[in-house]
mmCIF file of C-alpha atoms in Angstrom:
data_model
loop_
_atom_site.group_PDB
_atom_site.id
_atom_site.type_symbol
_atom_site.label_atom_id
_atom_site.label_comp_id
_atom_site.label_asym_id
_atom_site.label_seq_id
_atom_site.Cartn_x
_atom_site.Cartn_y
_atom_site.Cartn_z
ATOM 1 C CA MET A 98 34.789 163.597 146.258
ATOM 2 C CA LYS A 99 36.039 163.217 142.649
ATOM 3 C CA LYS A 100 37.705 159.797 141.944
ATOM 4 C CA LEU A 101 41.431 159.437 141.049
ATOM 5 C CA LEU A 102 43.350 156.520 139.634
ATOM 6 C CA PHE A 103 47.093 156.614 140.372
ATOM 7 C CA VAL A 104 49.048 154.138 138.325
ATOM 8 C CA TYR A 105 52.679 154.155 139.024
ATOM 9 C CA ASN A 106 55.956 152.052 137.725
ATOM 10 C CA PRO A 107 58.031 151.376 140.624
ATOM 11 C CA HIS A 108 61.010 150.370 138.698
ATOM 12 C CA SER A 109 61.177 153.526 136.557
ATOM 13 C CA GLY A 110 64.238 155.694 136.891
ATOM 14 C CA LYS A 111 65.793 155.015 140.129
ATOM 15 C CA GLY A 112 62.807 153.834 141.879
ATOM 16 C CA GLN A 113 62.448 157.357 143.463
ATOM 17 C CA ILE A 114 58.711 157.363 143.304
ATOM 18 C CA VAL A 115 58.298 154.601 145.830
ATOM 19 C CA GLY A 116 59.309 156.680 148.905
ATOM 20 C CA LYS A 117 57.469 159.780 147.939
ATOM 21 C CA ILE A 118 53.953 157.988 147.279
ATOM 22 C CA GLY A 119 52.684 159.266 150.226
ATOM 23 C CA THR A 120 53.307 163.026 149.884
ATOM 24 C CA ILE A 121 52.297 162.676 146.297
ATOM 25 C CA VAL A 122 48.758 161.263 147.600
ATOM 26 C CA GLU A 123 48.488 163.693 150.185
ATOM 27 C CA ILE A 124 48.783 166.481 147.540
ATOM 28 C CA LEU A 125 46.366 165.004 145.376
ATOM 29 C CA THR A 126 43.852 164.352 148.305
ATOM 30 C CA LYS A 127 44.039 167.813 149.248
ATOM 31 C CA ALA A 128 43.077 168.674 145.686
ATOM 32 C CA GLY A 129 39.865 167.177 146.390
ATOM 33 C CA TYR A 130 40.501 163.572 144.933
ATOM 34 C CA PHE A 131 39.672 160.146 146.457
ATOM 35 C CA VAL A 132 42.985 158.357 145.291
ATOM 36 C CA THR A 133 43.228 154.920 144.403
ATOM 37 C CA ILE A 134 46.705 153.708 144.017
ATOM 38 C CA TYR A 135 48.034 150.895 141.566
ATOM 39 C CA PRO A 136 51.952 150.052 141.283
ATOM 40 C CA THR A 137 52.386 148.178 137.769
ATOM 41 C CA GLN A 138 53.576 144.399 137.869
ATOM 42 C CA ARG A 139 54.595 143.862 134.561
ATOM 43 C CA ALA A 140 54.730 145.154 130.911
ATOM 44 C CA LEU A 141 51.583 146.794 129.774
ATOM 45 C CA ASP A 142 49.903 146.213 133.421
ATOM 46 C CA GLY A 143 49.173 150.026 133.217
ATOM 47 C CA TYR A 144 47.082 149.524 129.891
ATOM 48 C CA ASP A 145 45.052 146.759 131.385
ATOM 49 C CA ILE A 146 44.239 148.381 134.435
ATOM 50 C CA VAL A 147 42.944 151.587 132.725
ATOM 51 C CA CYS A 148 40.989 149.642 130.250
ATOM 52 C CA ALA A 149 39.604 147.938 133.229
ATOM 53 C CA ALA A 150 38.664 151.187 135.064
ATOM 54 C CA ASP A 151 36.512 152.102 131.913
ATOM 55 C CA GLY A 152 35.887 155.504 132.453
ATOM 56 C CA GLN A 153 35.065 155.367 136.196
ATOM 57 C CA TYR A 154 37.548 157.837 137.243
ATOM 58 C CA ASP A 155 37.542 161.629 137.143
ATOM 59 C CA LEU A 156 41.290 161.958 136.448
ATOM 60 C CA ILE A 157 44.002 159.379 135.733
ATOM 61 C CA VAL A 158 47.511 159.952 137.092
ATOM 62 C CA CYS A 159 50.327 157.918 136.011
ATOM 63 C CA SER A 160 54.113 157.963 136.806
ATOM 64 C CA GLY A 161 57.035 156.174 135.147
ATOM 65 C CA GLY A 162 59.106 156.658 132.012
ATOM 66 C CA ASP A 163 57.816 157.529 128.364
ATOM 67 C CA GLY A 164 56.866 154.059 128.010
ATOM 68 C CA THR A 165 54.413 154.038 131.001
ATOM 69 C CA LEU A 166 52.691 157.209 129.658
ATOM 70 C CA ASN A 167 52.510 155.571 126.342
ATOM 71 C CA GLU A 168 50.423 152.678 127.884
ATOM 72 C CA ILE A 169 48.012 155.011 129.856
ATOM 73 C CA LEU A 170 47.464 157.357 126.915
ATOM 74 C CA SER A 171 46.993 154.222 124.439
ATOM 75 C CA ALA A 172 44.413 152.855 127.093
ATOM 76 C CA THR A 173 42.420 156.231 127.032
ATOM 77 C CA MET A 174 42.108 156.241 123.317
ATOM 78 C CA THR A 175 41.128 152.522 123.416
ATOM 79 C CA HIS A 176 38.518 152.593 126.001
ATOM 80 C CA ILE A 177 37.832 156.014 126.945
ATOM 81 C CA HIS A 178 38.095 157.967 123.810
ATOM 82 C CA GLY A 179 40.605 160.420 125.452
ATOM 83 C CA LYS A 180 37.998 161.914 127.398
ATOM 84 C CA THR A 181 39.475 161.283 130.934
ATOM 85 C CA PRO A 182 42.236 163.904 131.575
ATOM 86 C CA ILE A 183 45.558 162.478 132.220
ATOM 87 C CA GLY A 184 48.136 163.748 134.900
ATOM 88 C CA TYR A 185 51.776 162.749 134.404
ATOM 89 C CA ILE A 186 54.709 162.572 137.259
ATOM 90 C CA PRO A 187 57.789 161.752 135.038
ATOM 91 C CA ALA A 188 60.118 159.254 136.980
ATOM 92 C CA GLY A 189 61.943 157.834 133.952
ATOM 93 C CA SER A 190 65.329 158.391 132.882
ATOM 94 C CA THR A 191 64.926 160.877 129.965
ATOM 95 C CA ASN A 192 61.029 161.816 129.960
ATOM 96 C CA ASP A 193 61.290 163.894 126.602
ATOM 97 C CA TYR A 194 57.406 164.391 126.596
ATOM 98 C CA ALA A 195 57.310 165.467 130.094
ATOM 99 C CA ARG A 196 60.237 168.338 129.259
ATOM 100 C CA THR A 197 57.814 169.411 126.361
ATOM 101 C CA LEU A 198 54.903 169.922 128.567
ATOM 102 C CA GLY A 199 56.743 171.923 130.805
ATOM 103 C CA LEU A 200 56.717 169.394 133.803
ATOM 104 C CA PRO A 201 58.929 169.553 136.594
ATOM 105 C CA LYS A 202 61.951 166.915 137.084
ATOM 106 C CA ASN A 203 61.035 167.083 140.808
ATOM 107 C CA LEU A 204 58.452 164.393 141.541
ATOM 108 C CA ILE A 205 56.638 166.341 144.268
ATOM 109 C CA LYS A 206 56.778 169.614 142.186
ATOM 110 C CA ALA A 207 55.000 167.446 139.150
ATOM 111 C CA ALA A 208 52.254 166.305 141.507
ATOM 112 C CA GLU A 209 51.615 170.140 142.641
ATOM 113 C CA VAL A 210 51.350 170.761 138.971
ATOM 114 C CA ILE A 211 48.681 168.148 138.783
ATOM 115 C CA ALA A 212 46.870 169.538 141.476
ATOM 116 C CA GLU A 213 46.586 173.011 139.811
ATOM 117 C CA GLY A 214 44.671 171.146 136.944
ATOM 118 C CA ASN A 215 46.002 173.296 133.635
ATOM 119 C CA ILE A 216 44.438 170.764 131.026
ATOM 120 C CA ILE A 217 45.282 171.055 127.307
ATOM 121 C CA SER A 218 44.298 169.130 124.396
ATOM 122 C CA CYS A 219 47.262 167.558 122.439
ATOM 123 C CA ASP A 220 47.207 165.219 119.254
ATOM 124 C CA MET A 221 48.119 161.543 119.176
ATOM 125 C CA GLY A 222 49.518 159.340 116.479
ATOM 126 C CA ARG A 223 48.484 156.024 115.280
ATOM 127 C CA MET A 224 50.892 153.652 113.453
ATOM 128 C CA ASN A 225 49.301 150.722 111.927
ATOM 129 C CA GLY A 226 46.809 150.359 114.742
ATOM 130 C CA ARG A 227 48.965 151.291 117.576
ATOM 131 C CA TYR A 228 48.862 154.827 119.259
ATOM 132 C CA PHE A 229 51.884 156.823 120.161
ATOM 133 C CA ASN A 230 52.092 160.208 121.720
ATOM 134 C CA TYR A 231 55.137 161.872 120.833
ATOM 135 C CA ILE A 232 57.442 159.688 118.626
ATOM 136 C CA ALA A 233 57.673 156.939 116.215
ATOM 137 C CA ALA A 234 60.887 156.276 114.779
ATOM 138 C CA PHE A 235 63.098 153.705 112.813
ATOM 139 C CA GLY A 236 67.107 153.090 112.205
ATOM 140 C CA LEU A 237 70.155 154.501 113.999
ATOM 141 C CA PHE A 238 69.730 154.573 117.761
ATOM 142 C CA THR A 239 65.931 153.847 117.858
ATOM 143 C CA GLU A 240 66.537 150.647 119.512
ATOM 144 C CA VAL A 241 68.432 152.213 122.392
ATOM 145 C CA SER A 242 65.682 152.879 124.823
ATOM 146 C CA TYR A 243 63.996 149.592 124.855
ATOM 147 C CA SER A 244 67.092 147.370 124.544
ATOM 148 C CA THR A 245 68.978 148.976 127.562
ATOM 149 C CA PRO A 246 68.251 147.074 130.679
ATOM 150 C CA GLN A 247 66.166 148.362 133.161
ATOM 151 C CA ASN A 248 68.950 148.123 136.150
ATOM 152 C CA VAL A 249 71.341 149.914 133.988
ATOM 153 C CA LYS A 250 68.990 152.694 133.643
ATOM 154 C CA ASN A 251 68.546 152.847 137.400
ATOM 155 C CA VAL A 252 72.162 153.037 137.918
ATOM 156 C CA LEU A 253 73.310 155.299 135.257
ATOM 157 C CA GLY A 254 70.149 157.402 134.137
ATOM 158 C CA HIS A 255 70.678 159.285 131.221
ATOM 159 C CA GLN A 256 73.948 158.233 130.607
ATOM 160 C CA ALA A 257 72.941 154.720 129.930
ATOM 161 C CA TYR A 258 71.068 155.906 126.751
ATOM 162 C CA ILE A 259 74.602 157.826 125.768
ATOM 163 C CA LEU A 260 76.731 154.509 126.062
ATOM 164 C CA GLU A 261 74.158 152.603 124.294
ATOM 165 C CA SER A 262 73.984 155.135 121.287
ATOM 166 C CA ILE A 263 77.713 155.057 120.897
ATOM 167 C CA LYS A 264 77.436 151.249 120.718
ATOM 168 C CA SER A 265 74.896 151.650 117.755
ATOM 169 C CA LEU A 266 77.111 153.734 115.919
ATOM 170 C CA THR A 267 78.934 150.295 114.731
ATOM 171 C CA ARG A 268 75.724 149.016 113.298
ATOM 172 C CA ILE A 269 74.643 151.814 110.701
ATOM 173 C CA LYS A 270 72.335 150.444 108.335
ATOM 174 C CA ASN A 271 70.706 151.928 105.122
ATOM 175 C CA TYR A 272 66.790 151.377 104.362
ATOM 176 C CA ASN A 273 65.653 151.865 100.694
ATOM 177 C CA MET A 274 61.753 153.139 101.036
ATOM 178 C CA THR A 275 59.380 155.192 99.550
ATOM 179 C CA VAL A 276 57.548 158.017 101.206
ATOM 180 C CA THR A 277 54.083 159.222 100.461
ATOM 181 C CA SER A 278 52.833 162.334 102.371
ATOM 182 C CA ASN A 279 49.553 164.011 101.369
ATOM 183 C CA ASP A 280 50.428 165.299 97.694
ATOM 184 C CA MET A 281 53.876 164.318 97.467
ATOM 185 C CA THR A 282 56.137 161.022 96.995
ATOM 186 C CA PHE A 283 59.733 160.443 96.988
ATOM 187 C CA SER A 284 62.219 157.392 97.205
ATOM 188 C CA GLY A 285 65.549 157.284 98.843
ATOM 189 C CA GLU A 286 68.008 155.356 101.010
ATOM 190 C CA TYR A 287 67.932 156.463 104.830
ATOM 191 C CA ILE A 288 69.621 155.682 108.340
ATOM 192 C CA PHE A 289 67.275 157.190 110.223
ATOM 193 C CA GLY A 290 63.645 158.809 110.729
ATOM 194 C CA MET A 291 61.209 159.964 112.857
ATOM 195 C CA ILE A 292 57.587 161.399 112.917
ATOM 196 C CA SER A 293 57.083 163.443 116.099
ATOM 197 C CA ASN A 294 55.041 165.823 118.432
ATOM 198 C CA THR A 295 57.553 166.960 120.926
ATOM 199 C CA ASP A 296 60.384 169.463 121.202
ATOM 200 C CA ARG A 297 63.187 166.875 121.972
ATOM 201 C CA VAL A 298 64.056 163.760 121.632
ATOM 202 C CA GLY A 299 66.913 161.735 123.624
ATOM 203 C CA GLY A 300 67.271 164.657 125.843
ATOM 204 C CA PHE A 301 68.246 166.850 122.895
ATOM 205 C CA LYS A 302 65.984 170.185 122.714
ATOM 206 C CA GLY A 303 65.157 171.300 119.217
ATOM 207 C CA ILE A 304 66.053 168.289 117.378
ATOM 208 C CA THR A 305 62.783 167.763 115.747
ATOM 209 C CA GLY A 306 62.414 171.284 114.253
ATOM 210 C CA ARG A 307 62.297 174.914 115.624
ATOM 211 C CA THR A 308 58.792 175.302 116.208
ATOM 212 C CA VAL A 309 56.421 172.338 117.609
ATOM 213 C CA ASP A 310 52.872 172.620 118.000
ATOM 214 C CA LEU A 311 51.324 169.744 119.955
ATOM 215 C CA ASN A 312 47.610 170.393 118.968
ATOM 216 C CA ASP A 313 47.742 171.561 115.337
ATOM 217 C CA GLY A 314 47.048 168.192 113.735
ATOM 218 C CA LEU A 315 50.219 167.858 112.430
ATOM 219 C CA PHE A 316 53.442 166.005 113.374
ATOM 220 C CA GLU A 317 57.079 166.936 112.393
ATOM 221 C CA VAL A 318 58.806 164.415 109.878
ATOM 222 C CA THR A 319 62.553 164.204 110.021
ATOM 223 C CA LEU A 320 64.356 161.514 107.471
ATOM 224 C CA VAL A 321 68.233 161.384 107.515
ATOM 225 C CA LYS A 322 69.597 160.130 104.174
ATOM 226 C CA SER A 323 72.323 157.649 103.983
ATOM 227 C CA PRO A 324 75.720 159.504 103.862
ATOM 228 C CA LYS A 325 78.251 158.357 101.135
ATOM 229 C CA THR A 326 81.009 160.746 101.858
ATOM 230 C CA PRO A 327 82.762 162.346 104.864
ATOM 231 C CA ILE A 328 81.191 165.690 103.637
ATOM 232 C CA GLU A 329 77.566 164.374 103.427
ATOM 233 C CA LEU A 330 78.266 163.047 107.073
ATOM 234 C CA GLN A 331 79.125 166.637 108.244
ATOM 235 C CA GLN A 332 75.989 167.942 106.659
ATOM 236 C CA ILE A 333 73.846 165.259 108.452
ATOM 237 C CA VAL A 334 75.349 166.670 111.848
ATOM 238 C CA ALA A 335 74.899 170.399 110.931
ATOM 239 C CA GLY A 336 71.258 169.364 109.994
ATOM 240 C CA MET A 337 70.228 167.689 113.188
ATOM 241 C CA PHE A 338 72.097 170.050 115.524
ATOM 242 C CA SER A 339 72.997 173.420 114.298
ATOM 243 C CA LYS A 340 70.735 176.475 114.660
ATOM 244 C CA SER A 341 69.911 176.783 111.268
ATOM 245 C CA GLN A 342 68.882 173.010 110.726
ATOM 246 C CA LYS A 343 69.478 173.324 106.846
ATOM 247 C CA SER A 344 71.160 170.171 105.142
ATOM 248 C CA ASN A 345 70.426 168.440 101.625
ATOM 249 C CA MET A 346 70.993 165.339 103.640
ATOM 250 C CA ILE A 347 67.630 165.769 105.803
ATOM 251 C CA GLU A 348 64.095 165.774 104.728
ATOM 252 C CA ARG A 349 62.062 167.837 107.134
ATOM 253 C CA PHE A 350 58.149 168.640 106.737
ATOM 254 C CA LYS A 351 55.103 168.506 108.743
ATOM 255 C CA THR A 352 51.705 166.099 107.852
ATOM 256 C CA ASN A 353 48.873 164.719 109.260
ATOM 257 C CA ARG A 354 49.437 161.414 107.180
ATOM 258 C CA ILE A 355 52.427 159.437 105.830
ATOM 259 C CA LEU A 356 53.094 156.190 104.180
ATOM 260 C CA ILE A 357 56.505 154.572 104.475
ATOM 261 C CA GLU A 358 57.075 151.470 102.336
ATOM 262 C CA SER A 359 60.405 149.591 102.473
ATOM 263 C CA GLU A 360 61.972 146.619 100.702
ATOM 264 C CA GLU A 361 62.431 144.974 103.809
ATOM 265 C CA SER A 362 60.899 144.944 107.334
ATOM 266 C CA ILE A 363 62.263 147.561 109.706
ATOM 267 C CA THR A 364 61.918 147.832 113.336
ATOM 268 C CA TRP A 365 60.233 150.895 114.787
ATOM 269 C CA THR A 366 60.094 152.175 118.188
ATOM 270 C CA LEU A 367 56.921 153.853 119.409
ATOM 271 C CA ASP A 368 57.512 156.522 122.403
ATOM 272 C CA GLY A 369 60.639 154.347 123.366
ATOM 273 C CA GLU A 370 58.984 151.018 123.136
ATOM 274 C CA ASN A 371 59.266 148.318 120.642
ATOM 275 C CA GLY A 372 57.297 149.078 117.885
ATOM 276 C CA ASP A 373 57.768 145.934 115.938
ATOM 277 C CA ALA A 374 59.215 145.235 112.380
ATOM 278 C CA HIS A 375 56.903 146.481 109.071
ATOM 279 C CA GLN A 376 57.457 146.737 105.674
ATOM 280 C CA ARG A 377 54.486 149.037 105.189
ATOM 281 C CA VAL A 378 53.904 151.821 107.928
ATOM 282 C CA GLU A 379 50.882 154.032 107.827
ATOM 283 C CA ILE A 380 50.885 156.955 110.320
ATOM 284 C CA THR A 381 47.932 159.412 110.837
ATOM 285 C CA VAL A 382 47.554 162.111 113.285
ATOM 286 C CA ILE A 383 44.419 162.264 115.469
ATOM 287 C CA GLU A 384 43.995 166.118 116.262
ATOM 288 C CA ASN A 385 43.058 167.003 119.909
ATOM 289 C CA ALA A 386 42.848 163.421 120.945
ATOM 290 C CA ILE A 387 43.782 163.702 124.411
ATOM 291 C CA ARG A 388 43.264 165.961 127.589
ATOM 292 C CA ILE A 389 46.566 166.100 129.505
ATOM 293 C CA ILE A 390 47.829 168.598 132.598
ATOM 294 C CA SER A 391 50.497 170.652 131.690
ATOM 295 C CA ASN A 392 52.954 173.385 133.224
ATOM 296 C CA CYS A 393 53.225 175.475 129.967
ATOM 297 C CA GLY A 394 51.199 178.752 130.038
ATOM 298 C CA LYS A 395 48.359 179.173 127.784
ATOM 299 C CA LYS A 396 50.460 180.653 124.994
ATOM 300 C CA ASP A 397 53.044 178.279 125.232
ATOM 301 C CA SER A 398 51.166 175.038 125.193
ATOM 302 C CA LYS A 399 49.845 175.565 121.814
ATOM 303 C CA ALA A 400 53.406 176.363 120.043
ATOM 304 C CA ILE A 401 56.676 175.731 121.531
ATOM 305 C CA GLU A 402 59.329 177.768 119.879
ATOM 306 C CA ASP A 403 63.003 177.148 120.551
ATOM 307 C CA LYS A 404 65.049 180.240 119.434
ATOM 308 C CA GLY A 405 68.630 178.961 120.863
ATOM 309 C CA SER A 406 71.060 176.291 119.925
ATOM 310 C CA ILE A 407 70.088 172.706 120.384
ATOM 311 C CA VAL A 408 71.730 171.358 123.884
ATOM 312 C CA GLU A 409 71.551 168.070 125.496
ATOM 313 C CA GLU A 410 69.829 168.338 128.855
ATOM 314 C CA ASN A 411 70.848 166.949 132.246
ATOM 315 C CA ASN A 412 67.505 165.055 133.222
ATOM 316 C CA GLU A 413 68.753 163.740 136.609
ATOM 317 C CA GLU A 414 66.032 165.176 139.213
#
């Protein structure tokens, strides 16, 4: 039998994964795998166990939130060079990247998708030596995911992020920075920025752009300028959430490399986890770096196009 390592975070979401382990393992066993189970005990535990496995498994499956997935993918990049396929059973409160991959919210159905084994290649990002699979961001709202207590997430689910986001509105800060990307350089004051490879952030679909390509070697860049008037604030809202997404207050482009230099250290988040503070951030895209199981069709797994309006999704199971 093929060997499968199943790493799960028993505290993600509302802990629903714990009561479904038996059914999930049965599904994976029937798919031809000998399953080894490991519940994480602390932060970066998933990273360590995958590094220790050192390529001994034919498939690695993880269950948890976006942070758990980041640990597993970072470990495969560091020690396995992205060769071992990854299966993901989303059990967090938001699960943006899982939705981009078309994975079901239902844990059992997600395990069935893994059993089917539709593997696609996806790009990975690297920021100052650290890997991320779907977003690196700074500024407004970015501390919400990793600063929200786990017990609050478990009780309120996605609503916890909404409440924490409202609190952060009272702490809007401007960052003066210079941005260099391939053949262009510009400077300005910004309140928020993200470099992403997902079709949704914080449950909002389409906020990163109208067309997202998971394996084109390019990430989407969104930089929000500092508003000086109520009209400029309205332009930001229109640029982020309207169908056209056109606004003079927002810089949007695609790139495979970006350098951001600021006058002060800026705190970043990587896949919803603390990315530390930096004055100089260099981000590069590693094309087709990982192999991950997706529920998108062959056509849709390459380019995900959203032709409708941007809406917030209910991510409860």
